């Protein structure tokens, strides 16, 4: 633990950890890891010039990380907005088609599945739960998820 008693060694540790986290951003999805690394490098740089206790550094790092994630995320969303596609489907692609429910479809929650053109697709319902084995009608598609409604077919 003598290593951590020297202020400069602790600064080097913060900076090295920050660089490792920023490089790890290339392998971990999301941008928050970069901001964690950036804040660690900033704290390391500050602690190199000013003597600050370890726990104070840790608290400053956590606070700075939160601020950078919040500000950086807001800034990046302006340049890289998320896209949600509501496709207008031609009749052959689904609307009005009746499909078999292969896994229970929940209201406004993903996880349900339908069989369409021999393939299982994610599905959600806007009105009520649809049990597996029942039939549903496709209303629209949101990205790769079908929005369906339950239908009652007469028994033969």
CSV table of N, CA and C in Angstrom, one decimal:
chain,number,residue,atom,x,y,z
A,1,UNK,N,0.8,-1.2,0.0
A,1,UNK,CA,0.0,0.0,0.0
A,1,UNK,C,0.9,1.3,0.0
A,2,UNK,N,2.2,1.1,0.2
A,2,UNK,CA,3.0,2.3,0.1
A,2,UNK,C,3.0,3.0,-1.2
A,3,UNK,N,2.7,2.2,-2.2
A,3,UNK,CA,2.6,2.7,-3.6
A,3,UNK,C,1.5,3.8,-3.7
A,4,UNK,N,0.4,3.5,-3.0
A,4,UNK,CA,-0.7,4.5,-3.0
A,4,UNK,C,-0.5,5.7,-2.1
A,5,UNK,N,0.4,5.6,-1.2
A,5,UNK,CA,0.7,6.8,-0.3
A,5,UNK,C,1.4,7.9,-1.1
A,6,UNK,N,2.2,7.6,-2.1
A,6,UNK,CA,2.8,8.6,-2.9
A,6,UNK,C,1.8,9.2,-3.8
A,7,UNK,N,1.5,10.5,-3.7
A,7,UNK,CA,0.5,11.2,-4.6
A,7,UNK,C,0.7,11.0,-6.0
A,8,UNK,N,2.0,11.0,-6.5
A,8,UNK,CA,2.2,10.9,-7.9
A,8,UNK,C,1.9,9.5,-8.4
A,9,UNK,N,2.2,8.5,-7.7
A,9,UNK,CA,1.9,7.2,-8.1
A,9,UNK,C,0.4,7.0,-8.2
A,10,UNK,N,-0.4,7.5,-7.3
A,10,UNK,CA,-1.8,7.5,-7.4
A,10,UNK,C,-2.3,8.2,-8.6
A,11,UNK,N,-1.7,9.3,-8.9
A,11,UNK,CA,-2.1,10.1,-10.1
A,11,UNK,C,-1.8,9.3,-11.4
A,12,UNK,N,-0.7,8.6,-11.4
A,12,UNK,CA,-0.4,7.7,-12.6
A,12,UNK,C,-1.4,6.6,-12.7
A,13,UNK,N,-1.8,6.1,-11.6
A,13,UNK,CA,-2.8,5.0,-11.6
A,13,UNK,C,-4.1,5.5,-12.1
A,14,UNK,N,-4.6,6.7,-11.7
A,14,UNK,CA,-5.8,7.3,-12.3
A,14,UNK,C,-5.7,7.5,-13.8
A,15,UNK,N,-4.6,8.0,-14.2
A,15,UNK,CA,-4.4,8.3,-15.6
A,15,UNK,C,-4.3,7.0,-16.4
A,16,UNK,N,-3.6,6.1,-15.9
A,16,UNK,CA,-3.5,4.8,-16.7
A,16,UNK,C,-4.9,4.1,-16.7
A,17,UNK,N,-5.6,4.1,-15.6
A,17,UNK,CA,-6.9,3.5,-15.6
A,17,UNK,C,-7.8,4.2,-16.6
A,18,UNK,N,-7.7,5.6,-16.6
A,18,UNK,CA,-8.5,6.3,-17.6
A,18,UNK,C,-8.2,6.0,-19.0
A,19,UNK,N,-7.0,5.9,-19.3
A,19,UNK,CA,-6.6,5.5,-20.7
A,19,UNK,C,-7.1,4.1,-21.0
A,20,UNK,N,-7.0,3.2,-20.1
A,20,UNK,CA,-7.5,1.8,-20.3
A,20,UNK,C,-9.0,1.8,-20.6
A,21,UNK,N,-9.7,2.6,-19.8
A,21,UNK,CA,-11.2,2.7,-20.0
A,21,UNK,C,-11.5,3.3,-21.3
A,22,UNK,N,-10.8,4.3,-21.7
A,22,UNK,CA,-11.1,5.0,-23.0
A,22,UNK,C,-10.8,4.0,-24.2
A,23,UNK,N,-9.8,3.2,-24.0
A,23,UNK,CA,-9.5,2.2,-25.1
A,23,UNK,C,-10.5,1.1,-25.1
A,24,UNK,N,-11.0,0.8,-23.9
A,24,UNK,CA,-12.0,-0.3,-23.7
A,24,UNK,C,-13.3,0.1,-24.4
A,25,UNK,N,-13.5,1.4,-24.6
A,25,UNK,CA,-14.7,1.9,-25.3
A,25,UNK,C,-14.8,1.3,-26.7
A,26,UNK,N,-13.7,0.9,-27.3
A,26,UNK,CA,-13.7,0.3,-28.6
A,26,UNK,C,-14.3,-1.1,-28.6
A,27,UNK,N,-14.3,-1.7,-27.4
A,27,UNK,CA,-14.8,-3.1,-27.3
A,27,UNK,C,-16.1,-3.2,-26.5
A,28,UNK,N,-16.5,-2.2,-25.8
A,28,UNK,CA,-17.7,-2.3,-25.0
A,28,UNK,C,-18.7,-1.3,-25.6
A,29,UNK,N,-20.0,-1.8,-25.9
A,29,UNK,CA,-21.0,-1.0,-26.5
A,29,UNK,C,-21.4,0.2,-25.6
A,30,UNK,N,-21.7,1.3,-26.1
A,30,UNK,CA,-22.2,2.5,-25.4
A,30,UNK,C,-21.0,3.4,-25.2
A,31,UNK,N,-21.3,4.7,-24.9
A,31,UNK,CA,-20.3,5.6,-24.8
A,31,UNK,C,-19.9,6.0,-23.3
A,32,UNK,N,-20.6,5.4,-22.4
A,32,UNK,CA,-20.3,5.8,-21.0
A,32,UNK,C,-19.0,5.4,-20.5
A,33,UNK,N,-18.4,4.3,-21.0
A,33,UNK,CA,-17.1,3.8,-20.6
A,33,UNK,C,-16.0,4.9,-20.9
A,34,UNK,N,-16.1,5.5,-22.1
A,34,UNK,CA,-15.2,6.6,-22.5
A,34,UNK,C,-15.3,7.7,-21.4
A,35,UNK,N,-16.5,8.1,-21.0
A,35,UNK,CA,-16.6,9.2,-20.1
A,35,UNK,C,-16.1,8.8,-18.7
A,36,UNK,N,-16.2,7.5,-18.3
A,36,UNK,CA,-15.6,7.1,-17.0
A,36,UNK,C,-14.0,7.2,-17.1
A,37,UNK,N,-13.5,6.8,-18.3
A,37,UNK,CA,-12.0,7.0,-18.4
A,37,UNK,C,-11.6,8.4,-18.5
A,38,UNK,N,-12.4,9.2,-19.2
A,38,UNK,CA,-12.0,10.6,-19.3
A,38,UNK,C,-12.0,11.3,-17.9
A,39,UNK,N,-13.0,11.0,-17.1
A,39,UNK,CA,-13.0,11.6,-15.8
A,39,UNK,C,-11.9,11.0,-14.9
A,40,UNK,N,-11.5,9.8,-15.1
A,40,UNK,CA,-10.4,9.2,-14.3
A,40,UNK,C,-9.1,9.9,-14.7
A,41,UNK,N,-8.9,10.2,-16.0
A,41,UNK,CA,-7.7,10.9,-16.4
A,41,UNK,C,-7.7,12.3,-15.9
A,42,UNK,N,-8.8,13.0,-15.9
A,42,UNK,CA,-8.9,14.4,-15.4
A,42,UNK,C,-8.6,14.4,-13.9
A,43,UNK,N,-9.1,13.4,-13.1
A,43,UNK,CA,-8.8,13.4,-11.7
A,43,UNK,C,-7.4,13.1,-11.5
A,44,UNK,N,-6.8,12.2,-12.3
A,44,UNK,CA,-5.4,11.9,-12.2
A,44,UNK,C,-4.5,13.1,-12.4
A,45,UNK,N,-4.9,13.9,-13.5
A,45,UNK,CA,-4.1,15.1,-13.8
A,45,UNK,C,-4.2,16.1,-12.7
A,46,UNK,N,-5.4,16.3,-12.1
A,46,UNK,CA,-5.6,17.3,-11.0
A,46,UNK,C,-4.8,16.8,-9.8
A,47,UNK,N,-4.9,15.5,-9.5
A,47,UNK,CA,-4.2,15.0,-8.3
A,47,UNK,C,-2.7,15.0,-8.4
A,48,UNK,N,-2.2,15.1,-9.6
A,48,UNK,CA,-0.8,15.2,-9.8
A,48,UNK,C,-0.3,16.6,-9.3
A,49,UNK,N,-1.0,17.6,-9.5
A,49,UNK,CA,-0.6,19.0,-9.2
A,49,UNK,C,-1.1,19.4,-7.8
A,50,UNK,N,-2.2,18.8,-7.3
A,50,UNK,CA,-2.8,19.2,-6.0
A,50,UNK,C,-2.9,17.9,-5.1
A,51,UNK,N,-2.5,18.0,-3.9
A,51,UNK,CA,-2.6,16.9,-3.0
A,51,UNK,C,-4.0,16.7,-2.5
A,52,UNK,N,-4.6,15.7,-2.9
A,52,UNK,CA,-6.0,15.4,-2.6
A,52,UNK,C,-6.0,13.9,-2.1
A,53,UNK,N,-6.8,13.7,-1.0
A,53,UNK,CA,-6.9,12.3,-0.4
A,53,UNK,C,-7.6,11.4,-1.4
A,54,UNK,N,-7.3,10.1,-1.2
A,54,UNK,CA,-7.8,9.1,-2.1
A,54,UNK,C,-9.4,9.1,-2.2
A,55,UNK,N,-10.0,9.1,-1.0
A,55,UNK,CA,-11.5,9.1,-1.0
A,55,UNK,C,-12.1,10.3,-1.6
A,56,UNK,N,-11.4,11.5,-1.4
A,56,UNK,CA,-11.9,12.7,-2.1
A,56,UNK,C,-11.8,12.5,-3.6
A,57,UNK,N,-10.7,11.9,-4.0
A,57,UNK,CA,-10.5,11.7,-5.5
A,57,UNK,C,-11.6,10.8,-6.0
A,58,UNK,N,-11.9,9.7,-5.2
A,58,UNK,CA,-12.9,8.8,-5.7
A,58,UNK,C,-14.3,9.4,-5.8
A,59,UNK,N,-14.6,10.3,-4.8
A,59,UNK,CA,-15.9,11.0,-4.8
A,59,UNK,C,-16.0,12.0,-6.0
A,60,UNK,N,-14.9,12.7,-6.2
A,60,UNK,CA,-14.8,13.6,-7.4
A,60,UNK,C,-14.9,12.9,-8.7
A,61,UNK,N,-14.3,11.7,-8.8
A,61,UNK,CA,-14.3,10.9,-10.0
A,61,UNK,C,-15.8,10.5,-10.2
A,62,UNK,N,-16.5,10.0,-9.2
A,62,UNK,CA,-17.9,9.5,-9.4
A,62,UNK,C,-18.7,10.7,-9.8
A,63,UNK,N,-18.6,11.9,-9.2
A,63,UNK,CA,-19.4,13.0,-9.6
A,63,UNK,C,-19.1,13.5,-11.0
A,64,UNK,N,-17.8,13.6,-11.3
A,64,UNK,CA,-17.4,14.0,-12.6
A,64,UNK,C,-17.9,13.0,-13.7
A,65,UNK,N,-17.8,11.7,-13.4
A,65,UNK,CA,-18.3,10.7,-14.3
A,65,UNK,C,-19.7,10.9,-14.6
A,66,UNK,N,-20.5,11.1,-13.6
A,66,UNK,CA,-22.0,11.3,-13.8
A,66,UNK,C,-22.2,12.5,-14.6
A,67,UNK,N,-21.5,13.6,-14.3
A,67,UNK,CA,-21.7,14.9,-15.1
A,67,UNK,C,-21.3,14.7,-16.6
A,68,UNK,N,-20.2,14.0,-16.8
A,68,UNK,CA,-19.7,13.8,-18.2
A,68,UNK,C,-20.6,12.9,-18.9
A,69,UNK,N,-21.1,11.8,-18.3
A,69,UNK,CA,-22.1,10.9,-19.0
A,69,UNK,C,-23.3,11.7,-19.3
A,70,UNK,N,-23.9,12.5,-18.4
A,70,UNK,CA,-25.1,13.2,-18.7
A,70,UNK,C,-24.9,14.2,-19.8
A,71,UNK,N,-23.8,15.1,-19.7
A,71,UNK,CA,-23.6,16.1,-20.7
A,71,UNK,C,-23.1,15.5,-22.0
A,72,UNK,N,-22.2,14.6,-21.9
A,72,UNK,CA,-21.7,13.9,-23.2
A,72,UNK,C,-22.8,13.2,-23.9
A,73,UNK,N,-23.7,12.5,-23.2
A,73,UNK,CA,-24.8,11.7,-23.8
A,73,UNK,C,-25.7,12.7,-24.5
A,74,UNK,N,-26.1,13.8,-23.8
A,74,UNK,CA,-27.0,14.8,-24.4
A,74,UNK,C,-26.3,15.4,-25.7
A,75,UNK,N,-25.0,15.7,-25.6
A,75,UNK,CA,-24.3,16.2,-26.8
A,75,UNK,C,-24.3,15.3,-27.9
A,76,UNK,N,-24.0,14.0,-27.7
A,76,UNK,CA,-23.9,13.0,-28.7
A,76,UNK,C,-25.2,12.7,-29.3
A,77,UNK,N,-26.3,12.7,-28.5
A,77,UNK,CA,-27.6,12.4,-29.1
A,77,UNK,C,-28.1,13.5,-30.1
A,78,UNK,N,-27.5,14.7,-30.0
A,78,UNK,CA,-27.8,15.7,-31.0
A,78,UNK,C,-27.2,15.4,-32.4
A,79,UNK,N,-26.0,14.8,-32.4
A,79,UNK,CA,-25.3,14.5,-33.6
A,79,UNK,C,-25.7,13.1,-34.1
A,80,UNK,N,-26.1,12.2,-33.2
A,80,UNK,CA,-26.4,10.8,-33.6
A,80,UNK,C,-27.8,10.4,-33.0
A,81,UNK,N,-28.8,11.0,-33.6
A,81,UNK,CA,-30.2,10.7,-33.0
A,81,UNK,C,-30.5,9.2,-33.3
A,82,UNK,N,-31.3,8.6,-32.4
A,82,UNK,CA,-31.7,7.3,-32.6
A,82,UNK,C,-32.8,7.3,-33.7
A,83,UNK,N,-32.8,6.2,-34.5
A,83,UNK,CA,-33.8,6.2,-35.5
A,83,UNK,C,-34.8,5.0,-35.2
A,84,UNK,N,-36.0,5.3,-35.4
A,84,UNK,CA,-37.0,4.3,-35.2
A,84,UNK,C,-37.8,4.3,-36.5
A,85,UNK,N,-37.9,3.2,-37.1
A,85,UNK,CA,-38.5,3.1,-38.4
A,85,UNK,C,-39.9,2.5,-38.3
A,86,UNK,N,-40.9,3.2,-38.7
A,86,UNK,CA,-42.3,2.7,-38.9
A,86,UNK,C,-42.5,2.5,-40.3
A,87,UNK,N,-42.4,1.2,-40.8
A,87,UNK,CA,-42.5,0.9,-42.2
A,87,UNK,C,-43.9,0.9,-42.6
A,88,UNK,N,-44.1,1.4,-43.8
A,88,UNK,CA,-45.4,1.3,-44.5
A,88,UNK,C,-45.3,0.0,-45.3
A,89,UNK,N,-46.0,-1.0,-45.0
A,89,UNK,CA,-45.9,-2.3,-45.6
A,89,UNK,C,-46.9,-2.4,-46.7
A,90,UNK,N,-46.5,-3.1,-47.7
A,90,UNK,CA,-47.5,-3.4,-48.8
A,90,UNK,C,-48.2,-4.7,-48.3
A,91,UNK,N,-49.4,-5.0,-48.8
A,91,UNK,CA,-50.2,-6.1,-48.3
A,91,UNK,C,-49.4,-7.5,-48.2
A,92,UNK,N,-48.5,-7.7,-49.1
A,92,UNK,CA,-47.7,-9.0,-49.1
A,92,UNK,C,-46.8,-9.0,-47.9
A,93,UNK,N,-46.5,-7.8,-47.4
A,93,UNK,CA,-45.5,-7.8,-46.3
A,93,UNK,C,-46.2,-7.8,-44.9
A,94,UNK,N,-47.5,-7.9,-44.8
A,94,UNK,CA,-48.0,-8.1,-43.5
A,94,UNK,C,-49.3,-7.5,-43.1
A,95,UNK,N,-49.6,-6.2,-43.3
A,95,UNK,CA,-50.8,-5.6,-42.7
A,95,UNK,C,-52.0,-6.4,-43.1
A,96,UNK,N,-52.8,-6.7,-42.1
A,96,UNK,CA,-54.0,-7.4,-42.4
A,96,UNK,C,-53.9,-8.9,-42.4
A,97,UNK,N,-52.6,-9.4,-42.5
A,97,UNK,CA,-52.4,-10.8,-42.6
A,97,UNK,C,-52.6,-11.4,-41.2
A,98,UNK,N,-53.1,-12.6,-41.2
A,98,UNK,CA,-53.4,-13.4,-40.0
A,98,UNK,C,-52.2,-14.3,-39.8
A,99,UNK,N,-51.7,-14.3,-38.5
A,99,UNK,CA,-50.5,-15.1,-38.2
A,99,UNK,C,-50.7,-15.9,-37.0
A,100,UNK,N,-49.9,-16.9,-36.8
A,100,UNK,CA,-50.0,-17.8,-35.6
A,100,UNK,C,-49.1,-17.2,-34.5
A,101,UNK,N,-49.6,-17.2,-33.3
A,101,UNK,CA,-48.8,-16.7,-32.2
A,101,UNK,C,-48.0,-17.9,-31.6
A,102,UNK,N,-46.7,-17.8,-31.7
A,102,UNK,CA,-45.8,-18.9,-31.2
A,102,UNK,C,-45.4,-18.8,-29.7
A,103,UNK,N,-45.4,-17.5,-29.3
A,103,UNK,CA,-45.0,-17.2,-27.9
A,103,UNK,C,-45.9,-16.1,-27.4
A,104,UNK,N,-46.4,-16.2,-26.2
A,104,UNK,CA,-47.4,-15.3,-25.7
A,104,UNK,C,-46.9,-13.8,-26.0
A,105,UNK,N,-47.9,-13.0,-26.4
A,105,UNK,CA,-47.6,-11.6,-26.8
A,105,UNK,C,-48.2,-10.8,-25.7
A,106,UNK,N,-47.4,-9.9,-25.1
A,106,UNK,CA,-47.8,-9.1,-24.0
A,106,UNK,C,-48.2,-7.7,-24.5
A,107,UNK,N,-48.9,-6.9,-23.7
A,107,UNK,CA,-49.3,-5.6,-24.1
A,107,UNK,C,-48.2,-4.6,-23.9
A,108,UNK,N,-47.8,-4.0,-25.0
A,108,UNK,CA,-46.7,-3.0,-25.0
A,108,UNK,C,-45.4,-3.5,-24.4
A,109,UNK,N,-45.1,-4.8,-24.5
A,109,UNK,CA,-43.8,-5.3,-24.0
A,109,UNK,C,-43.3,-6.3,-25.0
A,110,UNK,N,-42.1,-6.2,-25.3
A,110,UNK,CA,-41.5,-7.2,-26.2
A,110,UNK,C,-41.3,-8.6,-25.6
A,111,UNK,N,-41.2,-9.5,-26.4
A,111,UNK,CA,-41.0,-10.9,-25.9
A,111,UNK,C,-41.9,-11.9,-26.6
A,112,UNK,N,-43.0,-11.4,-27.2
A,112,UNK,CA,-43.9,-12.2,-27.9
A,112,UNK,C,-43.4,-12.5,-29.3
A,113,UNK,N,-43.9,-13.6,-29.9
A,113,UNK,CA,-43.4,-14.1,-31.2
A,113,UNK,C,-44.6,-14.5,-32.0
A,114,UNK,N,-44.5,-14.2,-33.3
A,114,UNK,CA,-45.5,-14.7,-34.3
A,114,UNK,C,-44.7,-15.4,-35.5
A,115,UNK,N,-45.4,-16.3,-36.1
A,115,UNK,CA,-44.9,-16.9,-37.3
A,115,UNK,C,-45.4,-16.2,-38.5
A,116,UNK,N,-44.6,-15.6,-39.4
A,116,UNK,CA,-45.0,-14.9,-40.6
A,116,UNK,C,-44.1,-15.4,-41.7
A,117,UNK,N,-44.6,-15.9,-42.8
A,117,UNK,CA,-43.9,-16.4,-43.9
A,117,UNK,C,-42.8,-17.4,-43.5
A,118,UNK,N,-43.2,-18.3,-42.6
A,118,UNK,CA,-42.3,-19.3,-42.2
A,118,UNK,C,-41.2,-18.9,-41.2
A,119,UNK,N,-41.2,-17.7,-40.8
A,119,UNK,CA,-40.1,-17.2,-39.9
A,119,UNK,C,-40.8,-16.6,-38.6
A,120,UNK,N,-40.1,-16.8,-37.5
A,120,UNK,CA,-40.6,-16.2,-36.2
A,120,UNK,C,-40.2,-14.7,-36.2
A,121,UNK,N,-41.1,-13.8,-35.8
A,121,UNK,CA,-40.8,-12.4,-35.6
A,121,UNK,C,-41.2,-12.0,-34.2
A,122,UNK,N,-40.5,-10.9,-33.7
A,122,UNK,CA,-41.0,-10.3,-32.5
A,122,UNK,C,-42.3,-9.7,-32.7
A,123,UNK,N,-43.2,-9.6,-31.6
A,123,UNK,CA,-44.5,-9.0,-31.8
A,123,UNK,C,-44.9,-8.4,-30.4
A,124,UNK,N,-45.7,-7.3,-30.5
A,124,UNK,CA,-46.3,-6.7,-29.3
A,124,UNK,C,-47.8,-6.5,-29.7
A,125,UNK,N,-48.5,-6.3,-28.6
A,125,UNK,CA,-50.0,-6.0,-28.8
A,125,UNK,C,-50.2,-4.7,-28.1
A,126,UNK,N,-51.1,-3.9,-28.7
A,126,UNK,CA,-51.4,-2.6,-28.2
A,126,UNK,C,-52.7,-2.7,-27.3
A,127,UNK,N,-53.4,-3.8,-27.4
A,127,UNK,CA,-54.7,-3.8,-26.7
A,127,UNK,C,-54.7,-4.9,-25.6
A,128,UNK,N,-54.5,-6.1,-25.9
A,128,UNK,CA,-54.5,-7.2,-24.8
A,128,UNK,C,-53.6,-8.3,-25.1
A,129,UNK,N,-53.3,-9.1,-24.1
A,129,UNK,CA,-52.4,-10.3,-24.2
A,129,UNK,C,-53.0,-11.3,-25.2
A,130,UNK,N,-52.1,-11.9,-25.9
A,130,UNK,CA,-52.5,-13.0,-26.9
A,130,UNK,C,-51.7,-14.2,-26.5
A,131,UNK,N,-52.4,-15.3,-26.3
A,131,UNK,CA,-51.7,-16.5,-25.9
A,131,UNK,C,-51.1,-17.3,-27.1
A,132,UNK,N,-50.1,-18.0,-26.8
A,132,UNK,CA,-49.5,-18.9,-27.8
A,132,UNK,C,-50.5,-19.8,-28.4
A,133,UNK,N,-50.5,-20.1,-29.7
A,133,UNK,CA,-51.4,-21.0,-30.3
A,133,UNK,C,-52.6,-20.3,-30.9
A,134,UNK,N,-52.9,-19.0,-30.5
A,134,UNK,CA,-54.0,-18.2,-31.0
A,134,UNK,C,-53.6,-17.6,-32.3
A,135,UNK,N,-54.5,-16.9,-32.9
A,135,UNK,CA,-54.2,-16.1,-34.1
A,135,UNK,C,-54.3,-14.7,-33.8
A,136,UNK,N,-53.5,-13.9,-34.6
A,136,UNK,CA,-53.5,-12.4,-34.5
A,136,UNK,C,-53.4,-11.8,-35.9
A,137,UNK,N,-53.8,-10.6,-36.0
A,137,UNK,CA,-53.7,-9.8,-37.3
A,137,UNK,C,-52.6,-8.8,-37.1
A,138,UNK,N,-51.8,-8.7,-38.2
A,138,UNK,CA,-50.7,-7.7,-38.2
A,138,UNK,C,-51.3,-6.4,-38.5
A,139,UNK,N,-51.0,-5.4,-37.7
A,139,UNK,CA,-51.4,-4.0,-37.9
A,139,UNK,C,-50.3,-3.2,-38.6
A,140,UNK,N,-49.1,-3.3,-38.1
A,140,UNK,CA,-47.9,-2.5,-38.6
A,140,UNK,C,-46.6,-3.2,-38.2
A,141,UNK,N,-45.5,-2.6,-38.7
A,141,UNK,CA,-44.2,-3.1,-38.3
A,141,UNK,C,-43.4,-1.9,-37.8
A,142,UNK,N,-42.8,-2.1,-36.6
A,142,UNK,CA,-41.9,-1.1,-36.0
A,142,UNK,C,-40.5,-1.7,-36.0
A,143,UNK,N,-39.6,-1.3,-36.9
A,143,UNK,CA,-38.3,-1.9,-37.1
A,143,UNK,C,-38.6,-3.4,-37.4
A,144,UNK,N,-38.1,-4.3,-36.5
A,144,UNK,CA,-38.3,-5.7,-36.8
A,144,UNK,C,-39.3,-6.3,-35.9
A,145,UNK,N,-40.2,-5.5,-35.4
A,145,UNK,CA,-41.3,-6.0,-34.5
A,145,UNK,C,-42.6,-5.7,-35.1
A,146,UNK,N,-43.5,-6.7,-35.2
A,146,UNK,CA,-44.8,-6.5,-35.7
A,146,UNK,C,-45.7,-6.1,-34.5
A,147,UNK,N,-46.6,-5.2,-34.8
A,147,UNK,CA,-47.7,-4.8,-33.9
A,147,UNK,C,-48.9,-5.5,-34.3
A,148,UNK,N,-49.5,-6.3,-33.4
A,148,UNK,CA,-50.6,-7.2,-33.8
A,148,UNK,C,-51.8,-6.9,-32.9
A,149,UNK,N,-52.9,-7.4,-33.3
A,149,UNK,CA,-54.1,-7.4,-32.5
A,149,UNK,C,-54.7,-8.8,-32.5
A,150,UNK,N,-55.4,-9.1,-31.4
A,150,UNK,CA,-56.0,-10.4,-31.3
A,150,UNK,C,-57.2,-10.5,-32.2
A,151,UNK,N,-57.4,-11.7,-32.7
A,151,UNK,CA,-58.7,-11.9,-33.5
A,151,UNK,C,-59.3,-13.2,-33.0
A,152,UNK,N,-60.6,-13.3,-33.1
A,152,UNK,CA,-61.3,-14.5,-32.7
A,152,UNK,C,-61.8,-15.1,-33.9
A,153,UNK,N,-61.3,-16.3,-34.2
A,153,UNK,CA,-61.8,-17.0,-35.4
A,153,UNK,C,-62.9,-18.0,-34.9
A,154,UNK,N,-63.9,-18.1,-35.7
A,154,UNK,CA,-65.0,-19.1,-35.3
A,154,UNK,C,-64.5,-20.5,-35.4
A,155,UNK,N,-64.9,-21.3,-34.4
A,155,UNK,CA,-64.5,-22.7,-34.4
A,155,UNK,C,-65.2,-23.5,-35.5
A,156,UNK,N,-64.5,-24.4,-36.2
A,156,UNK,CA,-65.1,-25.2,-37.2
A,156,UNK,C,-65.4,-26.6,-36.7
